[in-house]
C-alpha cells in the first residue's frame, strides 16, 4: 500500500526594512529551526519569507517573534487582500483624515493609502471588503471597488452643470437681496430672498456639516454651517448669503482645478490603446487589449500606439519610446527586438508577438507603482498634517474665547465679538495648508514618470534634492553595459574554442553583463555549450562548476591570486589588458590556468556631461564603486570626471563604502543595475536602478528607477526635486501667510465673514494651481 503524501502548506511574511543579506540568512535559519517548519526561504530583494510546513501552520505569532528577535518587524501576507476603493467626495485631507482614523481602529485593516486626486483608497486587509465599505458608509462616505467600475453612461446637461447652476442661482439671489436692501425698496422682501439663496446654496454644505458633527469632526462644512447660522442669528442676512455663495463658488472652482490635476495624471495612464488588432485564422480581429493572450500576434500600423508588450515577429520600424522612457530619439526596431505598450510606431507596419498580459505590461507596472507612490506620504506632508491636527482645534478654542471673554470681562458688545469669533471659525479650516504638499508631490511624481523616471514615493522625490553625494556602479551604469570579448588568450595547450566553450558553459548560469558577453561570443562562434552541474556563485569574485567532469573556475584577478594560480606570465598578460582599460576574465580547472578572456565595455557617451551637470546642480562628490581592477577604474574615472573611485570591491565591501560615504556626506544615493547591486542600493539613502523598462527586479528593488539607460536623467531629477521642494515651501508660506493675516484682522474686527471665505478658499485654489506648475517643469 502506497504511503499517503501529506499536503504542504505555505505561508508568506513581509519583513519590514530588511536591508542586510546576512540578516536575511540568519532569519531564514532561525525560522527553519521551529517545530513543524519544513522549509524557510527568505527572498532578500522582495523582503519576503516563505514558510512551508506539512500541516496548516498555526505558528504565525512564533514566526513573527523569531523575526523580531533579529530586529525586524513582519506581517503575514498570504492571508491579506489588496483592494482599491473609489470614495465619492474624497478629494481633500479633510475627508481622508477621518477615514484613516476610523479604519485604523478596525482589526483586520493592515495598511491604508490615499490618492486624493483620483479619489482612491488603497487597502491591505484580512476582513471582508464589504465590512470596510459598511464602515465607510457609517461615517458618511459611499465607495465602490475600482475593478467593478465600468464605463459610465453619458451624463445629462443638468448633471454636468448642476453645481454651476446652483452657484449662479445662489449668487443671483444674494445680489438681488443686496440691491433691494441698499435701495430700501422693501426691507421685508430682502430677507426671504436671502433665505432662499442660503437654502439653495447651503443645502449641500449643511448636509456634509451634519455628517461631520455626527462624527465629532471639525470639518470645513460644519464650521461654515455654524458661521452661516451665527450670521443669521445676528441678523446679518446679506453676510450669511454671501458666505454661502462665495463658499459654493470656491468649492466649484476647486473641484474644477482638481479635475484638471486628475486629467494631467490620467494622461500618463491613457497611453496604451484599449483595443488591439489581432491576427487570427479568420483574418484580422479587433479585441480588447485586456483579453489578448500571451503568444497571440498583433498588427501595429504606422502611427499607432502599441497596446501590449511583445517582441517583433516581422517588420522593421522606428519606435518613439518617449512616453515610457523619456528618450527623445526614436529607436530602430526589427525582428527579435522587444517593444512596449504605450510607445508609438512611426513608419513601418509590424507584427508583434505578445509576451505579457495587458495588466503585466511595463506601462501597467509603471502606472501601478506611480499610484502606489502617490499614496505614500512625503515627510513634509506628514508634518503638515500633524500640525493641522493641532491648528484647527486651537483656532476654534480661540474663537470660543473671543466670543465669551471680552463681553464677560470687558463688558464689550456680545454681538460684535460673536461676529469676530465667526470670522475666526471660517479661517480655522486647514484645507489649504494640508493640500499644499500632496498636490506638488503628485505633480512631481507624474512629471518624473513622463520623463522616464519612476519614483516610488514622495519621500524619495523630496530626499533626492538633499543628496550631497552619489555612488555609481561601473558596469552597465557608467559604461554601456554591453561588453564584448575582444581577445582570447589560451594557455597550457588550450585552444580558443575550447577555452571559450568551458567559460561560456559556466557563465550561462549568471546574469552579469560580463557573463552575457562571454556567452554571446560563444554563440556568435556557433560553439556548442556543455551541461553544467555543481554550480556555485562566488559573490564579487566569480563562478565555479563541474563541466565535462572537471571543476572549472571563472573569475577575476583577486580570486585567482587567492587560489595561487597566477604566475609571472599571467601577470604580464593582465597588465596589458588593464593598460588597455579592458576587464580580464580568468579561467582555470582547479589545478592549472587555462587562459584569459579580455572584455571591453564602452563608457556612455553622455556620462561626462551628465556628471558635470550633477556637480552644477549641487552634488559635491561622485564616487565609482566597482569590482573591476584599479587601473581600469582609475582610467574610467578620469575619462568621465568621477571624483573618486574604489575598485576590486566585493558586494559587502560596496555596502561598507556606502556607509563610509554616509558618515562623510550624510544623505547619499547609489545608482546601479538593481540586481547585482541590491545590498548597496538598500544601504544608501536612496537606491536608483538603470534601464528598468523591461525588468521587474529593477522596478521592485530600487527607490527610483530610470526607465532608460540615460545618465542625463539624474541631473534632471535633482533639479525637479529641488523645484518641487521649493514649490511646497511656497504653498505652505501662502497657506499659513493668508491664515495669519486674517487671524490678525479678525481679532480687532477688521475682517468680514465673506472676506474670510474668500481668503480661506482662495488660499486653497492658489496652492492647487501653484502645485500644478510642477507638472510643466522641464517643458521649456
PDB file of N, CA, C and O in Angstrom, residues 290-343:
ATOM      1  N   UNK A 290      -7.141  43.911 -22.996  1.00  0.00           N
ATOM      2  CA  UNK A 290      -7.116  43.107 -21.776  1.00  0.00           C
ATOM      3  C   UNK A 290      -7.373  41.628 -22.044  1.00  0.00           C
ATOM      4  O   UNK A 290      -6.994  40.775 -21.251  1.00  0.00           O
ATOM      5  N   UNK A 291      -8.026  41.308 -23.174  1.00  0.00           N
ATOM      6  CA  UNK A 291      -8.373  39.915 -23.466  1.00  0.00           C
ATOM      7  C   UNK A 291      -7.365  39.216 -24.374  1.00  0.00           C
ATOM      8  O   UNK A 291      -7.502  38.032 -24.661  1.00  0.00           O
ATOM      9  N   UNK A 292      -6.348  39.937 -24.851  1.00  0.00           N
ATOM     10  CA  UNK A 292      -5.338  39.332 -25.722  1.00  0.00           C
ATOM     11  C   UNK A 292      -4.408  38.464 -24.877  1.00  0.00           C
ATOM     12  O   UNK A 292      -3.908  38.888 -23.841  1.00  0.00           O
ATOM     13  N   UNK A 293      -4.181  37.226 -25.345  1.00  0.00           N
ATOM     14  CA  UNK A 293      -3.373  36.280 -24.594  1.00  0.00           C
ATOM     15  C   UNK A 293      -1.911  36.326 -25.034  1.00  0.00           C
ATOM     16  O   UNK A 293      -1.598  36.746 -26.141  1.00  0.00           O
ATOM     17  N   UNK A 294      -1.044  35.846 -24.157  1.00  0.00           N
ATOM     18  CA  UNK A 294       0.383  35.732 -24.488  1.00  0.00           C
ATOM     19  C   UNK A 294       0.541  34.751 -25.655  1.00  0.00           C
ATOM     20  O   UNK A 294      -0.088  33.691 -25.676  1.00  0.00           O
ATOM     21  N   UNK A 295       1.364  35.119 -26.615  1.00  0.00           N
ATOM     22  CA  UNK A 295       1.584  34.262 -27.783  1.00  0.00           C
ATOM     23  C   UNK A 295       0.794  34.682 -28.998  1.00  0.00           C
ATOM     24  O   UNK A 295       1.139  34.311 -30.135  1.00  0.00           O
ATOM     25  N   UNK A 296      -0.296  35.448 -28.792  1.00  0.00           N
ATOM     26  CA  UNK A 296      -1.050  35.947 -29.942  1.00  0.00           C
ATOM     27  C   UNK A 296      -0.244  37.023 -30.666  1.00  0.00           C
ATOM     28  O   UNK A 296       0.612  37.687 -30.080  1.00  0.00           O
ATOM     29  N   UNK A 297      -0.523  37.170 -31.964  1.00  0.00           N
ATOM     30  CA  UNK A 297       0.210  38.126 -32.787  1.00  0.00           C
ATOM     31  C   UNK A 297      -0.696  39.303 -33.111  1.00  0.00           C
ATOM     32  O   UNK A 297      -1.823  39.125 -33.587  1.00  0.00           O
ATOM     33  N   UNK A 298      -0.217  40.512 -32.832  1.00  0.00           N
ATOM     34  CA  UNK A 298      -0.993  41.722 -33.118  1.00  0.00           C
ATOM     35  C   UNK A 298      -0.343  42.504 -34.259  1.00  0.00           C
ATOM     36  O   UNK A 298       0.871  42.410 -34.478  1.00  0.00           O
ATOM     37  N   UNK A 299      -1.161  43.261 -34.967  1.00  0.00           N
ATOM     38  CA  UNK A 299      -0.684  44.093 -36.072  1.00  0.00           C
ATOM     39  C   UNK A 299      -0.638  45.539 -35.588  1.00  0.00           C
ATOM     40  O   UNK A 299      -1.615  46.050 -35.047  1.00  0.00           O
ATOM     41  N   UNK A 300       0.507  46.183 -35.790  1.00  0.00           N
ATOM     42  CA  UNK A 300       0.664  47.577 -35.379  1.00  0.00           C
ATOM     43  C   UNK A 300       0.988  48.396 -36.622  1.00  0.00           C
ATOM     44  O   UNK A 300       2.049  48.233 -37.234  1.00  0.00           O
ATOM     45  N   UNK A 301       0.066  49.270 -37.007  1.00  0.00           N
ATOM     46  CA  UNK A 301       0.231  50.076 -38.218  1.00  0.00           C
ATOM     47  C   UNK A 301       1.052  51.332 -37.926  1.00  0.00           C
ATOM     48  O   UNK A 301       1.162  51.754 -36.774  1.00  0.00           O
ATOM     49  N   UNK A 302       1.599  51.959 -38.985  1.00  0.00           N
ATOM     50  CA  UNK A 302       2.341  53.209 -38.790  1.00  0.00           C
ATOM     51  C   UNK A 302       1.484  54.258 -38.099  1.00  0.00           C
ATOM     52  O   UNK A 302       0.319  54.458 -38.446  1.00  0.00           O
ATOM     53  N   UNK A 303       2.063  54.914 -37.094  1.00  0.00           N
ATOM     54  CA  UNK A 303       1.349  55.958 -36.362  1.00  0.00           C
ATOM     55  C   UNK A 303       0.560  55.456 -35.178  1.00  0.00           C
ATOM     56  O   UNK A 303       0.077  56.251 -34.372  1.00  0.00           O
ATOM     57  N   UNK A 304       0.400  54.120 -35.055  1.00  0.00           N
ATOM     58  CA  UNK A 304      -0.380  53.558 -33.940  1.00  0.00           C
ATOM     59  C   UNK A 304       0.468  53.440 -32.680  1.00  0.00           C
ATOM     60  O   UNK A 304       1.685  53.253 -32.740  1.00  0.00           O
ATOM     61  N   UNK A 305      -0.211  53.513 -31.543  1.00  0.00           N
ATOM     62  CA  UNK A 305       0.437  53.184 -30.273  1.00  0.00           C
ATOM     63  C   UNK A 305       0.342  51.678 -30.050  1.00  0.00           C
ATOM     64  O   UNK A 305      -0.668  51.056 -30.397  1.00  0.00           O
ATOM     65  N   UNK A 306       1.364  51.095 -29.446  1.00  0.00           N
ATOM     66  CA  UNK A 306       1.326  49.671 -29.151  1.00  0.00           C
ATOM     67  C   UNK A 306       0.433  49.432 -27.940  1.00  0.00           C
ATOM     68  O   UNK A 306       0.586  50.095 -26.911  1.00  0.00           O
ATOM     69  N   UNK A 307      -0.497  48.479 -28.019  1.00  0.00           N
ATOM     70  CA  UNK A 307      -1.398  48.228 -26.893  1.00  0.00           C
ATOM     71  C   UNK A 307      -0.806  47.302 -25.840  1.00  0.00           C
ATOM     72  O   UNK A 307      -1.271  47.269 -24.710  1.00  0.00           O
ATOM     73  N   UNK A 308       0.238  46.518 -26.225  1.00  0.00           N
ATOM     74  CA  UNK A 308       0.767  45.490 -25.333  1.00  0.00           C
ATOM     75  C   UNK A 308       2.279  45.361 -25.502  1.00  0.00           C
ATOM     76  O   UNK A 308       2.836  45.785 -26.512  1.00  0.00           O
ATOM     77  N   UNK A 309       2.929  44.751 -24.519  1.00  0.00           N
ATOM     78  CA  UNK A 309       4.353  44.426 -24.644  1.00  0.00           C
ATOM     79  C   UNK A 309       4.506  43.209 -25.548  1.00  0.00           C
ATOM     80  O   UNK A 309       3.647  42.315 -25.553  1.00  0.00           O
ATOM     81  N   UNK A 310       5.605  43.158 -26.288  1.00  0.00           N
ATOM     82  CA  UNK A 310       5.834  41.997 -27.132  1.00  0.00           C
ATOM     83  C   UNK A 310       7.202  42.021 -27.772  1.00  0.00           C
ATOM     84  O   UNK A 310       8.050  42.861 -27.450  1.00  0.00           O
ATOM     85  N   UNK A 311       7.406  41.095 -28.697  1.00  0.00           N
ATOM     86  CA  UNK A 311       8.648  41.021 -29.453  1.00  0.00           C
ATOM     87  C   UNK A 311       8.302  41.065 -30.939  1.00  0.00           C
ATOM     88  O   UNK A 311       7.309  40.462 -31.368  1.00  0.00           O
ATOM     89  N   UNK A 312       9.067  41.826 -31.710  1.00  0.00           N
ATOM     90  CA  UNK A 312       8.780  41.984 -33.135  1.00  0.00           C
ATOM     91  C   UNK A 312       8.986  40.652 -33.842  1.00  0.00           C
ATOM     92  O   UNK A 312      10.069  40.063 -33.791  1.00  0.00           O
ATOM     93  N   UNK A 313       7.919  40.177 -34.476  1.00  0.00           N
ATOM     94  CA  UNK A 313       7.990  38.907 -35.208  1.00  0.00           C
ATOM     95  C   UNK A 313       8.280  39.147 -36.684  1.00  0.00           C
ATOM     96  O   UNK A 313       8.931  38.336 -37.347  1.00  0.00           O
ATOM     97  N   UNK A 314       7.789  40.266 -37.204  1.00  0.00           N
ATOM     98  CA  UNK A 314       8.027  40.588 -38.618  1.00  0.00           C
ATOM     99  C   UNK A 314       7.926  42.096 -38.805  1.00  0.00           C
ATOM    100  O   UNK A 314       7.075  42.760 -38.217  1.00  0.00           O
ATOM    101  N   UNK A 315       8.823  42.644 -39.624  1.00  0.00           N
ATOM    102  CA  UNK A 315       8.780  44.067 -39.923  1.00  0.00           C
ATOM    103  C   UNK A 315       9.939  44.832 -39.308  1.00  0.00           C
ATOM    104  O   UNK A 315      10.717  44.302 -38.511  1.00  0.00           O
ATOM    105  N   UNK A 316      10.047  46.075 -39.709  1.00  0.00           N
ATOM    106  CA  UNK A 316      11.106  46.954 -39.230  1.00  0.00           C
ATOM    107  C   UNK A 316      10.547  48.362 -39.139  1.00  0.00           C
ATOM    108  O   UNK A 316       9.805  48.802 -40.010  1.00  0.00           O
ATOM    109  N   UNK A 317      10.897  49.086 -38.074  1.00  0.00           N
ATOM    110  CA  UNK A 317      10.351  50.428 -37.906  1.00  0.00           C
ATOM    111  C   UNK A 317      11.180  51.201 -36.881  1.00  0.00           C
ATOM    112  O   UNK A 317      12.104  50.658 -36.278  1.00  0.00           O
ATOM    113  N   UNK A 318      10.821  52.454 -36.715  1.00  0.00           N
ATOM    114  CA  UNK A 318      11.340  53.258 -35.603  1.00  0.00           C
ATOM    115  C   UNK A 318      10.211  53.405 -34.591  1.00  0.00           C
ATOM    116  O   UNK A 318       9.082  53.711 -34.957  1.00  0.00           O
ATOM    117  N   UNK A 319      10.552  53.209 -33.323  1.00  0.00           N
ATOM    118  CA  UNK A 319       9.567  53.310 -32.246  1.00  0.00           C
ATOM    119  C   UNK A 319       9.907  54.501 -31.364  1.00  0.00           C
ATOM    120  O   UNK A 319      11.034  54.629 -30.874  1.00  0.00           O
ATOM    121  N   UNK A 320       8.915  55.375 -31.178  1.00  0.00           N
ATOM    122  CA  UNK A 320       9.073  56.506 -30.266  1.00  0.00           C
ATOM    123  C   UNK A 320       8.742  56.023 -28.854  1.00  0.00           C
ATOM    124  O   UNK A 320       7.575  55.797 -28.516  1.00  0.00           O
ATOM    125  N   UNK A 321       9.789  55.864 -28.032  1.00  0.00           N
ATOM    126  CA  UNK A 321       9.604  55.348 -26.678  1.00  0.00           C
ATOM    127  C   UNK A 321       9.525  56.453 -25.627  1.00  0.00           C
ATOM    128  O   UNK A 321       9.513  56.182 -24.431  1.00  0.00           O
ATOM    129  N   UNK A 322       9.442  57.714 -26.094  1.00  0.00           N
ATOM    130  CA  UNK A 322       9.411  58.854 -25.168  1.00  0.00           C
ATOM    131  C   UNK A 322       8.297  58.755 -24.128  1.00  0.00           C
ATOM    132  O   UNK A 322       8.512  59.109 -22.959  1.00  0.00           O
ATOM    133  N   UNK A 323       7.071  58.288 -24.484  1.00  0.00           N
ATOM    134  CA  UNK A 323       6.019  58.228 -23.467  1.00  0.00           C
ATOM    135  C   UNK A 323       6.378  57.338 -22.279  1.00  0.00           C
ATOM    136  O   UNK A 323       5.868  57.535 -21.185  1.00  0.00           O
ATOM    137  N   UNK A 324       7.259  56.358 -22.498  1.00  0.00           N
ATOM    138  CA  UNK A 324       7.600  55.413 -21.429  1.00  0.00           C
ATOM    139  C   UNK A 324       8.968  55.682 -20.823  1.00  0.00           C
ATOM    140  O   UNK A 324       9.139  55.625 -19.609  1.00  0.00           O
ATOM    141  N   UNK A 325       9.953  55.994 -21.678  1.00  0.00           N
ATOM    142  CA  UNK A 325      11.329  56.127 -21.190  1.00  0.00           C
ATOM    143  C   UNK A 325      11.814  57.565 -21.154  1.00  0.00           C
ATOM    144  O   UNK A 325      12.848  57.845 -20.551  1.00  0.00           O
ATOM    145  N   UNK A 326      11.102  58.479 -21.839  1.00  0.00           N
ATOM    146  CA  UNK A 326      11.520  59.868 -21.864  1.00  0.00           C
ATOM    147  C   UNK A 326      12.615  60.172 -22.866  1.00  0.00           C
ATOM    148  O   UNK A 326      13.033  61.320 -22.997  1.00  0.00           O
ATOM    149  N   UNK A 327      13.103  59.160 -23.613  1.00  0.00           N
ATOM    150  CA  UNK A 327      14.177  59.424 -24.578  1.00  0.00           C
ATOM    151  C   UNK A 327      13.595  60.103 -25.813  1.00  0.00           C
ATOM    152  O   UNK A 327      12.537  59.738 -26.319  1.00  0.00           O
ATOM    153  N   UNK A 328      14.299  61.114 -26.311  1.00  0.00           N
ATOM    154  CA  UNK A 328      13.758  61.959 -27.374  1.00  0.00           C
ATOM    155  C   UNK A 328      13.938  61.371 -28.766  1.00  0.00           C
ATOM    156  O   UNK A 328      13.177  61.690 -29.677  1.00  0.00           O
ATOM    157  N   UNK A 329      14.929  60.500 -28.953  1.00  0.00           N
ATOM    158  CA  UNK A 329      15.221  59.961 -30.289  1.00  0.00           C
ATOM    159  C   UNK A 329      14.545  58.605 -30.463  1.00  0.00           C
ATOM    160  O   UNK A 329      14.735  57.710 -29.641  1.00  0.00           O
ATOM    161  N   UNK A 330      13.736  58.434 -31.524  1.00  0.00           N
ATOM    162  CA  UNK A 330      13.105  57.131 -31.770  1.00  0.00           C
ATOM    163  C   UNK A 330      14.146  56.026 -31.925  1.00  0.00           C
ATOM    164  O   UNK A 330      15.265  56.261 -32.388  1.00  0.00           O
ATOM    165  N   UNK A 331      13.771  54.803 -31.545  1.00  0.00           N
ATOM    166  CA  UNK A 331      14.686  53.665 -31.546  1.00  0.00           C
ATOM    167  C   UNK A 331      14.340  52.722 -32.688  1.00  0.00           C
ATOM    168  O   UNK A 331      13.169  52.396 -32.889  1.00  0.00           O
ATOM    169  N   UNK A 332      15.360  52.285 -33.430  1.00  0.00           N
ATOM    170  CA  UNK A 332      15.150  51.327 -34.517  1.00  0.00           C
ATOM    171  C   UNK A 332      14.766  49.968 -33.926  1.00  0.00           C
ATOM    172  O   UNK A 332      15.409  49.478 -33.002  1.00  0.00           O
ATOM    173  N   UNK A 333      13.718  49.366 -34.469  1.00  0.00           N
ATOM    174  CA  UNK A 333      13.275  48.041 -34.016  1.00  0.00           C
ATOM    175  C   UNK A 333      13.134  47.121 -35.223  1.00  0.00           C
ATOM    176  O   UNK A 333      12.623  47.521 -36.273  1.00  0.00           O
ATOM    177  N   UNK A 334      13.581  45.888 -35.031  1.00  0.00           N
ATOM    178  CA  UNK A 334      13.437  44.887 -36.090  1.00  0.00           C
ATOM    179  C   UNK A 334      13.125  43.543 -35.457  1.00  0.00           C
ATOM    180  O   UNK A 334      12.930  43.450 -34.243  1.00  0.00           O
ATOM    181  N   UNK A 335      13.081  42.498 -36.274  1.00  0.00           N
ATOM    182  CA  UNK A 335      12.697  41.179 -35.808  1.00  0.00           C
ATOM    183  C   UNK A 335      13.554  40.750 -34.617  1.00  0.00           C
ATOM    184  O   UNK A 335      14.771  40.853 -34.633  1.00  0.00           O
ATOM    185  N   UNK A 336      12.858  40.319 -33.540  1.00  0.00           N
ATOM    186  CA  UNK A 336      13.539  39.858 -32.340  1.00  0.00           C
ATOM    187  C   UNK A 336      13.679  40.902 -31.258  1.00  0.00           C
ATOM    188  O   UNK A 336      14.060  40.579 -30.126  1.00  0.00           O
ATOM    189  N   UNK A 337      13.381  42.182 -31.568  1.00  0.00           N
ATOM    190  CA  UNK A 337      13.521  43.254 -30.573  1.00  0.00           C
ATOM    191  C   UNK A 337      12.265  43.374 -29.706  1.00  0.00           C
ATOM    192  O   UNK A 337      11.138  43.158 -30.187  1.00  0.00           O
ATOM    193  N   UNK A 338      12.472  43.762 -28.458  1.00  0.00           N
ATOM    194  CA  UNK A 338      11.347  43.985 -27.539  1.00  0.00           C
ATOM    195  C   UNK A 338      10.695  45.334 -27.813  1.00  0.00           C
ATOM    196  O   UNK A 338      11.379  46.326 -28.093  1.00  0.00           O
ATOM    197  N   UNK A 339       9.376  45.383 -27.724  1.00  0.00           N
ATOM    198  CA  UNK A 339       8.622  46.632 -27.839  1.00  0.00           C
ATOM    199  C   UNK A 339       7.634  46.696 -26.668  1.00  0.00           C
ATOM    200  O   UNK A 339       7.267  45.672 -26.093  1.00  0.00           O
ATOM    201  N   UNK A 340       7.192  47.927 -26.349  1.00  0.00           N
ATOM    202  CA  UNK A 340       6.426  48.114 -25.117  1.00  0.00           C
ATOM    203  C   UNK A 340       5.128  48.886 -25.349  1.00  0.00           C
ATOM    204  O   UNK A 340       5.058  49.767 -26.211  1.00  0.00           O
ATOM    205  N   UNK A 341       4.121  48.534 -24.555  1.00  0.00           N
ATOM    206  CA  UNK A 341       2.819  49.200 -24.624  1.00  0.00           C
ATOM    207  C   UNK A 341       2.969  50.696 -24.371  1.00  0.00           C
ATOM    208  O   UNK A 341       3.774  51.123 -23.543  1.00  0.00           O
ATOM    209  N   UNK A 342       2.175  51.495 -25.120  1.00  0.00           N
ATOM    210  CA  UNK A 342       2.186  52.943 -24.930  1.00  0.00           C
ATOM    211  C   UNK A 342       3.170  53.665 -25.817  1.00  0.00           C
ATOM    212  O   UNK A 342       3.099  54.888 -25.944  1.00  0.00           O
ATOM    213  N   UNK A 343       4.108  52.931 -26.448  1.00  0.00           N
ATOM    214  CA  UNK A 343       5.067  53.571 -27.353  1.00  0.00           C
ATOM    215  C   UNK A 343       4.445  53.676 -28.756  1.00  0.00           C
ATOM    216  O   UNK A 343       3.452  53.021 -29.057  1.00  0.00           O
TER     217      UNK A 343
END
